[in-house]
Short mmCIF file of C-alpha atoms and ligand atoms in Angstrom, two decimals:
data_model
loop_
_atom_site.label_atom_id
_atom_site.label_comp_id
_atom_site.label_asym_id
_atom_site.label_seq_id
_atom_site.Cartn_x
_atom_site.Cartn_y
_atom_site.Cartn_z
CA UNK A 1 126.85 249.84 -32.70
CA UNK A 2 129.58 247.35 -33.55
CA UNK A 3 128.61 245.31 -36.50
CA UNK A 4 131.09 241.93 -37.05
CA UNK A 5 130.37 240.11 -40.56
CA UNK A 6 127.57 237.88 -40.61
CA UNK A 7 129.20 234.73 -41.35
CA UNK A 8 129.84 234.97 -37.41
CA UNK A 9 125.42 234.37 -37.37
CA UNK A 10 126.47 230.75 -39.00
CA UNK A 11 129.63 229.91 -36.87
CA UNK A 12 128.84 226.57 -34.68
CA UNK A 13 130.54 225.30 -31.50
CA UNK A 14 131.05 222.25 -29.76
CA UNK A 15 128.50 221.25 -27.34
CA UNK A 16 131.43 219.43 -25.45
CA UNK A 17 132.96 222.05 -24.08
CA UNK A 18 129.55 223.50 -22.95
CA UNK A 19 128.59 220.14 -21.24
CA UNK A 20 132.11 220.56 -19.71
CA UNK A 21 131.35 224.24 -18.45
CA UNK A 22 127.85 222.66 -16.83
CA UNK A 23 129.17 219.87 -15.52
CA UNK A 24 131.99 222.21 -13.87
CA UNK A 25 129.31 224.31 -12.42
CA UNK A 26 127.19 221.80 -10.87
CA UNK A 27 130.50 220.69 -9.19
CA UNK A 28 131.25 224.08 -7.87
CA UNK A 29 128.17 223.82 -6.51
CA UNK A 30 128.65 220.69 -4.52
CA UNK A 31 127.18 218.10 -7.22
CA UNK A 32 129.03 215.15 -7.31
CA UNK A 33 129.38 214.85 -11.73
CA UNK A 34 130.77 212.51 -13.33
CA UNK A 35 131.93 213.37 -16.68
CA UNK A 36 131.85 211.03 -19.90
CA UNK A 37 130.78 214.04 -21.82
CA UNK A 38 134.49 215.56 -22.92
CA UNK A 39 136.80 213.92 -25.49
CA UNK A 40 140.39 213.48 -24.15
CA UNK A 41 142.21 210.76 -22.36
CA UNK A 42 142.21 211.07 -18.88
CA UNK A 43 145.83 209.76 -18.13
CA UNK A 44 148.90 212.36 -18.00
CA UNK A 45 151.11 213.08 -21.49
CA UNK A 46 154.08 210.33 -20.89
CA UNK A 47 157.10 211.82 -18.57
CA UNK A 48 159.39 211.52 -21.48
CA UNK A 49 157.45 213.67 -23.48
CA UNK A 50 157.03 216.11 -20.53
CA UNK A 51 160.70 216.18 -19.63
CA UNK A 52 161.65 216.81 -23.62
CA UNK A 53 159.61 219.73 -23.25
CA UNK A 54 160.91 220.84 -20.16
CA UNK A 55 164.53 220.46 -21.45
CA UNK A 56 163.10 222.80 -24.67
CA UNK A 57 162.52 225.65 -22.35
CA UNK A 58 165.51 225.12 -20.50
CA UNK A 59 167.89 224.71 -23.53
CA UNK A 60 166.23 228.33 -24.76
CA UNK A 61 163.75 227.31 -27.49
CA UNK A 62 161.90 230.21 -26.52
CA UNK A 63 161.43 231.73 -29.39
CA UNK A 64 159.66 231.75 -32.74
CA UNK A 65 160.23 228.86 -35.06
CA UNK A 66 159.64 227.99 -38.41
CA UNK A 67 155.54 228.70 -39.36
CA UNK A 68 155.88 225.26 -40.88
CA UNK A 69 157.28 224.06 -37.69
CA UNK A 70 160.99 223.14 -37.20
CA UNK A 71 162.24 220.46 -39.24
CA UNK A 72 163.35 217.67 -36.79
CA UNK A 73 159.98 217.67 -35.61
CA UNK A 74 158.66 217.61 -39.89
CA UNK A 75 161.06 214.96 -40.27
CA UNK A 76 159.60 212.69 -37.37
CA UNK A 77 156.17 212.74 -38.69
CA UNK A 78 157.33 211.40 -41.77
CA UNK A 79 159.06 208.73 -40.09
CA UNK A 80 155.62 208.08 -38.14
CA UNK A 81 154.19 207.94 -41.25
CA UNK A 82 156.28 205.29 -42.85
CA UNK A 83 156.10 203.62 -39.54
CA UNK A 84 152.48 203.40 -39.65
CA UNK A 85 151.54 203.43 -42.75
CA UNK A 86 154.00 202.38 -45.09
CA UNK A 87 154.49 205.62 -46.76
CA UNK A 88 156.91 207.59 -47.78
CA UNK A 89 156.17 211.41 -47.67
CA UNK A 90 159.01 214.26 -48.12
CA UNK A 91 158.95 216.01 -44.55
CA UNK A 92 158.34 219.49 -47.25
CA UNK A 93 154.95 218.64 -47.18
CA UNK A 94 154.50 218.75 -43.55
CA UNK A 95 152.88 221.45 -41.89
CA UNK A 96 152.93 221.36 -38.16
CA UNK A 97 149.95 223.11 -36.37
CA UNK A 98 148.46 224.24 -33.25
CA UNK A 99 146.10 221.19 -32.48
CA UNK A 100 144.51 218.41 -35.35
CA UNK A 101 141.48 221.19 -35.38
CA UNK A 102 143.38 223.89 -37.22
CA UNK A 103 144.45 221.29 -40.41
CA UNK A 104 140.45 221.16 -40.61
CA UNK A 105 139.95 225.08 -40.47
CA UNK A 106 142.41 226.16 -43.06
CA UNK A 107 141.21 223.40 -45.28
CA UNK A 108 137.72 224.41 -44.79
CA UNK A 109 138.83 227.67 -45.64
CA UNK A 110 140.46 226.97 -49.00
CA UNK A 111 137.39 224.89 -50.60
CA UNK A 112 134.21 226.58 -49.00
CA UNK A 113 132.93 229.46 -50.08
CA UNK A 114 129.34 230.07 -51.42
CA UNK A 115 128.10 227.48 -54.19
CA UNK A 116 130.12 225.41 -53.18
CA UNK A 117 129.04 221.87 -51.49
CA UNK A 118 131.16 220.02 -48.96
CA UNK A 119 130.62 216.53 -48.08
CA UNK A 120 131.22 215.66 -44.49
CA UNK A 121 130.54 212.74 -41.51
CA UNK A 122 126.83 213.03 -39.91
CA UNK A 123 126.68 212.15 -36.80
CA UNK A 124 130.59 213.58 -36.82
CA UNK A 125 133.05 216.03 -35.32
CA UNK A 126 130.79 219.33 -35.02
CA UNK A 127 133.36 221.63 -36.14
CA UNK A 128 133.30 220.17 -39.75
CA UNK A 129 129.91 221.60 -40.09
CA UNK A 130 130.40 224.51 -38.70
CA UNK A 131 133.36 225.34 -40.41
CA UNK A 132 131.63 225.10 -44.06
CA UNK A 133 128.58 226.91 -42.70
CA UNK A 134 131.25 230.17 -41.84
CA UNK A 135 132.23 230.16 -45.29
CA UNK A 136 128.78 229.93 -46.86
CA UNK A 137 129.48 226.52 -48.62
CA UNK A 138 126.76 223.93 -48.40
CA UNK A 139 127.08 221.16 -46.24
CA UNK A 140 126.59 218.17 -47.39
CA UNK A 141 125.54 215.58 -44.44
CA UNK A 142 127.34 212.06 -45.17
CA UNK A 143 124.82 209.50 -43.04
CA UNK A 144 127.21 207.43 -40.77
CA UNK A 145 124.74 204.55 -39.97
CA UNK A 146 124.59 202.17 -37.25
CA UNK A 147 123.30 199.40 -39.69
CA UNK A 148 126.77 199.76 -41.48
CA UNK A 149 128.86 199.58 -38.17
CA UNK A 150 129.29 203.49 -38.28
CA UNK A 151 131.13 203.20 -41.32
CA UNK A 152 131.47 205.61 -44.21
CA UNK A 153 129.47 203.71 -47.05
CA UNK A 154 131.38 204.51 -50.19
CA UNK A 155 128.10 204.51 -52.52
CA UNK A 156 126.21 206.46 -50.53
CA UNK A 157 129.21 208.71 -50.66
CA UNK A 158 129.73 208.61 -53.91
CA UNK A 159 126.20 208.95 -54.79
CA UNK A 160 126.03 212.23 -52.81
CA UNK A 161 129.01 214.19 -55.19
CA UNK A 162 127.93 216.60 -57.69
CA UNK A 163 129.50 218.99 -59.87
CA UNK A 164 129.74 221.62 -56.95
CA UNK A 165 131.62 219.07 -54.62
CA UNK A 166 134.53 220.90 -53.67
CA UNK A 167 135.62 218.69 -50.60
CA UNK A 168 134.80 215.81 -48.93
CA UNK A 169 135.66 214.85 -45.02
CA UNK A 170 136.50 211.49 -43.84
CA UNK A 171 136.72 210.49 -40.56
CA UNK A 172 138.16 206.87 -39.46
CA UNK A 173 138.26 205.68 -36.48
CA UNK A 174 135.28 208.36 -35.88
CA UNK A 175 134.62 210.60 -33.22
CA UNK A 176 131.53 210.32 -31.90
CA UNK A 177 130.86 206.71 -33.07
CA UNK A 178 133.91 204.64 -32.42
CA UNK A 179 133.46 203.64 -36.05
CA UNK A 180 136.12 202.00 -38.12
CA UNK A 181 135.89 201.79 -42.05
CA UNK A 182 136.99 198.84 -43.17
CA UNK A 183 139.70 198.78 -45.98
CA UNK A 184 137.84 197.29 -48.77
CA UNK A 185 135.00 200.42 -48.46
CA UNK A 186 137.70 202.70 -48.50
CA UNK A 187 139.33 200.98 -51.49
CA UNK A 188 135.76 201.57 -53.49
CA UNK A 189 135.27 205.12 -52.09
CA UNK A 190 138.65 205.82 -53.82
CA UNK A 191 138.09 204.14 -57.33
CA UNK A 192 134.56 205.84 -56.94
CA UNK A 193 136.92 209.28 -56.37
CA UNK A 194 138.68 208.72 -59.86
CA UNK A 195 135.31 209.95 -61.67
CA UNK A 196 135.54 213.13 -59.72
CA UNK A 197 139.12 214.27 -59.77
CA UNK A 198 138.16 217.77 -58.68
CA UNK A 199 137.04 216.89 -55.29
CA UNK A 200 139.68 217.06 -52.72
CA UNK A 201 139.34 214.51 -49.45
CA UNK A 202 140.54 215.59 -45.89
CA UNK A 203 140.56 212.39 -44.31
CA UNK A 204 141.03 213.29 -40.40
CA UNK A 205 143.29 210.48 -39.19
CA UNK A 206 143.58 211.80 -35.36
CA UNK A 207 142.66 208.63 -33.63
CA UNK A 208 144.59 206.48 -36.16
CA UNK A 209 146.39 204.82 -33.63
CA UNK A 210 142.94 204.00 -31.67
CA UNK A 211 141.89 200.63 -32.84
CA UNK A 212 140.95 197.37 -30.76
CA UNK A 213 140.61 193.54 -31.57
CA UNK A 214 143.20 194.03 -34.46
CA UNK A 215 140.95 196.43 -36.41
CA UNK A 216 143.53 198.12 -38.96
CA UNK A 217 143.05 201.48 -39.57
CA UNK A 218 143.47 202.34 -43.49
CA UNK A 219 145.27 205.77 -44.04
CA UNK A 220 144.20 207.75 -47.13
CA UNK A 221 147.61 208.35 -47.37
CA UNK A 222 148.09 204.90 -48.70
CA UNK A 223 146.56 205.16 -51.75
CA UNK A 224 149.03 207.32 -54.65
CA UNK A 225 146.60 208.08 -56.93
CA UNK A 226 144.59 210.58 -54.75
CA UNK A 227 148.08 211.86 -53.37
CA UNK A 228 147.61 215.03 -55.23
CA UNK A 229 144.47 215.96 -53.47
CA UNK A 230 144.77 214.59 -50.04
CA UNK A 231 144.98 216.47 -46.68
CA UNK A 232 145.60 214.41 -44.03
CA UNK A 233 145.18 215.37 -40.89
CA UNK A 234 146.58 214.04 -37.39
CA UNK A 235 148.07 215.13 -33.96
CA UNK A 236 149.37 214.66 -30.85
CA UNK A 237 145.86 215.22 -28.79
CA UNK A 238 144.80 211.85 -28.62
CA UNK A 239 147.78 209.42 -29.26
CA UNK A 240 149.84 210.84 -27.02
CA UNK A 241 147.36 212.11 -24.41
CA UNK A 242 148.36 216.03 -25.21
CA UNK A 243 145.18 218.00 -25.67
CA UNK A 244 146.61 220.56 -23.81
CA UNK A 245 149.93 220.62 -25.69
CA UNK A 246 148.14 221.85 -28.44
CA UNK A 247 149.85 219.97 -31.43
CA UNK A 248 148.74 218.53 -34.90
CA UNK A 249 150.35 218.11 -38.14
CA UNK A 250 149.19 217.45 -41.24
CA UNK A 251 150.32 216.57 -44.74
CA UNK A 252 149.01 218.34 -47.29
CA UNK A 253 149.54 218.59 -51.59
CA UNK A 254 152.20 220.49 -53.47
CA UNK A 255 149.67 222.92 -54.67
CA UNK A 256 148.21 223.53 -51.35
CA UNK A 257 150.63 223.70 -49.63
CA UNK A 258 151.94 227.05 -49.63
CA UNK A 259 148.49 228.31 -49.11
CA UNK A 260 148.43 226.45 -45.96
CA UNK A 261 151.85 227.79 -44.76
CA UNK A 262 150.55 231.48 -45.74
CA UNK A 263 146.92 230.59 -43.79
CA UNK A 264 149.73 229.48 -40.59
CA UNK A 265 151.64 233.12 -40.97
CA UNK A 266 149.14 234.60 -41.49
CA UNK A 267 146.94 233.33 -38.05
CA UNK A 268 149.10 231.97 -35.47
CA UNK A 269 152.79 232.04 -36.60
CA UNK A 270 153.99 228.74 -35.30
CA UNK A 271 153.66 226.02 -32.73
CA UNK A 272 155.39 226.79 -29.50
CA UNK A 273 158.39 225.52 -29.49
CA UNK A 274 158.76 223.61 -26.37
CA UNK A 275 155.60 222.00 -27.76
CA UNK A 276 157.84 220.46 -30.99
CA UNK A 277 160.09 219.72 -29.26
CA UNK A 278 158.10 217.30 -27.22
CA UNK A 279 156.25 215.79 -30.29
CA UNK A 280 159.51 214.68 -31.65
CA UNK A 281 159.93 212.75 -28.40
CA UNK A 282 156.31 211.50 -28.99
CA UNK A 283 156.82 210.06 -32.81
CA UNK A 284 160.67 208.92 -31.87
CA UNK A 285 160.06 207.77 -28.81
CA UNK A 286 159.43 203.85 -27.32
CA UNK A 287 155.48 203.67 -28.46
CA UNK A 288 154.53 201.61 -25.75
CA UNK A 289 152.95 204.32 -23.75
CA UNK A 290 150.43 203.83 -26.30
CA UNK A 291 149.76 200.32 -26.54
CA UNK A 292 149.36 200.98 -22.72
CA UNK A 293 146.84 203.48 -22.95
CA UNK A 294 145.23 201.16 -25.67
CA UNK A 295 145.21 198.41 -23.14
CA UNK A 296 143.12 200.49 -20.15
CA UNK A 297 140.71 201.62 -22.72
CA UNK A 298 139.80 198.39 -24.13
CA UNK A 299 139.13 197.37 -20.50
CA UNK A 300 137.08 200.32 -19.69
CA UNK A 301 135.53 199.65 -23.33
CA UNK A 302 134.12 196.05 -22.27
CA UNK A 303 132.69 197.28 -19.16
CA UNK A 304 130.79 200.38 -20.86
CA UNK A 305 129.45 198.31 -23.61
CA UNK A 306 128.12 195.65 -21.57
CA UNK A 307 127.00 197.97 -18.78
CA UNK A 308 125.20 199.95 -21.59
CA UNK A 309 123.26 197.00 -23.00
CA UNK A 310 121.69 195.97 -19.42
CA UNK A 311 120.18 199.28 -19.47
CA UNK A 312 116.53 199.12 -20.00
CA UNK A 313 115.84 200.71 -23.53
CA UNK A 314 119.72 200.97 -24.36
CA UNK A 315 122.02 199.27 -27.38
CA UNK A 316 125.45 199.42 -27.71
CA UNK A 317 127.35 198.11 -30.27
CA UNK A 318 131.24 197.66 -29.57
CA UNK A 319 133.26 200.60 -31.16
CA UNK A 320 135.82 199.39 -32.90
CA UNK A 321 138.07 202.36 -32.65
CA UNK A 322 138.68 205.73 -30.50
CA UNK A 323 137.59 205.87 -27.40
CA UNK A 324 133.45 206.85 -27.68
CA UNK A 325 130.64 204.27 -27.01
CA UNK A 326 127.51 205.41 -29.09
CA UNK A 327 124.64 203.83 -27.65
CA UNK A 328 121.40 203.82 -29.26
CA UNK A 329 118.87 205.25 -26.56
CA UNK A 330 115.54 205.23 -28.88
CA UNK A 331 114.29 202.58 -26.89
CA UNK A 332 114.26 204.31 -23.85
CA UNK A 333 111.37 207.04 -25.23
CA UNK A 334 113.90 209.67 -24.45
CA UNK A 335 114.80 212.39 -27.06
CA UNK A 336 118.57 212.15 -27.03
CA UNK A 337 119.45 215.92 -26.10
CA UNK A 338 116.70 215.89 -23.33
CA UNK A 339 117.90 212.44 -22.07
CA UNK A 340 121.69 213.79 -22.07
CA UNK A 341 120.57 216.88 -20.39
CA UNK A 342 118.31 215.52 -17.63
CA UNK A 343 120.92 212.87 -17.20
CA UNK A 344 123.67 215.55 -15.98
CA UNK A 345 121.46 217.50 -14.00
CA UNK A 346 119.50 214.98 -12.46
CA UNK A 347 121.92 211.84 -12.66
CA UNK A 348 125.12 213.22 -12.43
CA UNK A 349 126.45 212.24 -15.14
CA UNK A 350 127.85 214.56 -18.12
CA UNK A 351 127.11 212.57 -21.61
CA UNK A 352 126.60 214.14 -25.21
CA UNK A 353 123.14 214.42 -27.04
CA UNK A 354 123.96 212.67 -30.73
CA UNK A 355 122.11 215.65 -32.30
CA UNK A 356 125.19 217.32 -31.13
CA UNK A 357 127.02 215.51 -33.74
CA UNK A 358 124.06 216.44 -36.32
CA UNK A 359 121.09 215.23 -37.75
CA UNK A 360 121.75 211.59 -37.81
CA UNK A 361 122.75 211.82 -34.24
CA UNK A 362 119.10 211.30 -32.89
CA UNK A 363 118.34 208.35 -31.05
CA UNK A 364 122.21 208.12 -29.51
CA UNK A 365 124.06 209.83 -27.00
CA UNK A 366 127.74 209.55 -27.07
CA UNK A 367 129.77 208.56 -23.27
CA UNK A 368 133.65 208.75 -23.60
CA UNK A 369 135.17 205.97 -21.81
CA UNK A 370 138.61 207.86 -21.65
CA UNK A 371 137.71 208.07 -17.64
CA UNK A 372 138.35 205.78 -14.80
CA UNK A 373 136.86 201.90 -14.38
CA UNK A 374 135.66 203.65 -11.18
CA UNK A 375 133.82 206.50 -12.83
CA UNK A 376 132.75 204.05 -15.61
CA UNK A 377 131.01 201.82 -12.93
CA UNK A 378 130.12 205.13 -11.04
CA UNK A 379 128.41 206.62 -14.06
CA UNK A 380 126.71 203.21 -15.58
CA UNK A 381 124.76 202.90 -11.93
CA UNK A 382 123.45 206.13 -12.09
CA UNK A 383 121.81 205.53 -15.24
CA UNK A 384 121.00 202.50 -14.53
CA UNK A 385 118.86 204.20 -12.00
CA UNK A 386 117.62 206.62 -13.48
CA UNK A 387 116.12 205.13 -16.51
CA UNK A 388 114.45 202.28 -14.43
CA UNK A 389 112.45 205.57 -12.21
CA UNK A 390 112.32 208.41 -14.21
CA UNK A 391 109.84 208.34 -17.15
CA UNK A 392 110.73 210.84 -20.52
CA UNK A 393 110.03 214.26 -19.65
C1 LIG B 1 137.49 213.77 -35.14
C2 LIG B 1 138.34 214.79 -34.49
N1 LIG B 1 139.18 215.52 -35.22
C3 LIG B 1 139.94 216.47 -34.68
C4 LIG B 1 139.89 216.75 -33.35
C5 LIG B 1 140.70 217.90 -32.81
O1 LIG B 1 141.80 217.56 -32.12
P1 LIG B 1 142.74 218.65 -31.46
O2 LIG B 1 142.38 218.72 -30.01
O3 LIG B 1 144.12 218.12 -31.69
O4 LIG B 1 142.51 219.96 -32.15
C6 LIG B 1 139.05 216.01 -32.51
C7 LIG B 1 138.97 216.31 -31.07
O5 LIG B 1 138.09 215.91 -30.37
C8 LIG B 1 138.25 215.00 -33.10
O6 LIG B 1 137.41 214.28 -32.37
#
């Protein structure tokens, strides 16, 4: 009888990609789906992007590079960086990495281990949670409340460290919530931080570029005196419509670092290269592929919103950042995993139940609008009917 290690009994998913593995076999069975339930943007990675990538593999980058990554591509993030945020960091404490996911696994890794607490977003990213369960830390829920705009509230926060806070997780603009925290919370979060200067912060920046109405998004890089116990996390996934790609990068303390680097040997060795390659073309390259993007999902954003709010039993308020609409479907009588469910199998149409997302997640299902007006409209009529016939089962 084989017998893995029973951290593997706490190890979580992401109910996503099992929405998207449903939703792919009603199609195969004829069902016409249509899918708000997975989290990437539905238009192609830019051709320049493509074709540096293509030229990688036909120039011979074919082989191993760097388990940091290779330095042009180091180099551009910091550039990106000072671009975006005004920052200078040294391109040394880069670490490039398969996909934004695996800058949250390693630092999961380094701070959780039993005793220890970890403070992360709830409703958030699923893999936070199950991350610190795997190591046998505690996790701590952070409430992200819809009173507060889906905002981290820095006193409630703050409130939640104690001395067996080893980490805590930020996440702005916030998957699944479309939540932006504004600066001045994040500026008292911080000064609340200097009473605790053995709690590191991995502040997960991947939609950093996904903000509407002028909403600025505040990097945690931006503020010096937590430098020395920041990890900041970002990628390609999102930005630059490369899920598939598989790249991230992240920048992460002196003293960390090197653990990092081993964690990358150690696991997956490095990026592949034709993969780099193209992210340099991404963070070097004319940005206005993603103002473009930016521009179609604001559209599709107005539509959802309002289409949301005529539904009977259904609020939406406007996400201010990424690309999720949150609605709040108490009113409706519906649990929100059974309404998400019965709305795929009987409606067509693939959302996520907020309890995905964790505890605070009941009472909302989260649609991602990275899809066509068409579907949008599609999608929004089904529910439409269904919530005026069918009664909460
Ligand atoms: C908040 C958040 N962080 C990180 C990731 C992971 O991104 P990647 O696909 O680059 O691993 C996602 C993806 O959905 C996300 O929503």
């Amino acid at each position: 009888m084989l017998q893995i290690v029973p951290a593997f009994g706490r190890i979580g998913e992401e109910n996503a990609f099992s929405v998207l593995a449903r939703a792919g076999a009603l199609a195969a069975q004829g069902r016409d789906i249509v899918n708000l339930g997975i989290g990437q943007p539905d238009m192609p990675t830019p051709p320049h992007i493509v074709e540096a990538g293509i030229r990688a593999l036909r120039d011979g980058h074919h082989g191993y590079t760097p388990a940091v990554g290779i330095p042009g591509l180091r180099e551009a993030v910091a550039r990106d960086i000072l671009r975006r945020h005004r920052v200078e960091v040294s391109p040394d404490s880069v670490l490039v990495v398969p996909g934004g996911k695996v800058t949250m696994f390693m630092a999961i890794l380094m701070f959780g281990e039993p005793g220890a607490e970890i403070l992360y977003p709830d409703p958030g990213f699923p893999i936070y949670r199950s991350m610190i369960e795997f190591t046998g830390a505690t996790p701590v829920p952070v409430p992200i409340r819809e009173g507060n705009g889906f905002a981290f509230s820095a006193a409630e926060t703050l409130a939640l460290i104690t001395p067996r806070t080893r980490l805590l997780i930020l996440n702005s603009p916030a998957n699944p919530t479309g939540g932006v925290t504004p600066k001045a919370e994040i500026d008292a979060l911080v000064a609340g931080l200097a009473a605790h200067p053995d709690v590191a912060v991995l502040s997960d920046e991947i939609y950093g570029t996904m903000t509407y109405d002028g909403e600025a998004h505040t990097s945690l890089l931006a503020y010096p005196e937590i430098r020395d116990r920041l990890i900041y996390l970002d990628g390609a996934s999102k930005t630059y419509a490369m899920t598939g790609w598989r790249l991230g990068w992240s920048v992460w303390p002196q003293p960390l670092y090197d653990a990092a680097r081993k964690l990358a040997v150690n696991s997956h060795s490095c990026v592949n290269a034709a993969t780099q390659y193209a992210g340099i073309a991404a963070l070097d390259g004319p940005q206005d592929c993603v103002a473009e993007m930016m521009a179609a999902f604001d559209r599709r954003r107005a539509i959802v919103v309002s289409g949301l709010n005529a539904l009977p039993g259904v609020s939406c308020r406007t996400p201010k950042g990424a690309f999720y609409a949150f609605p709040n479907v108490s009113g409706t009588g519906w649990r929100a995993k059974a309404l998400a469910s019965a709305l795929l199998e009987e409606a067509g149409v693939a959302t996520i139940g907020g309890p995905d997302f964790g505890v605070h997640g009941e009472g909302y299902i989260r649609l991602s609008y990275a899809n066509s007006m068409d579907n949008i409209r599609r999608a929004l009529a089904r529910m439409r009917g269904f919530l005026e016939e069918r009664k909460p089962g």
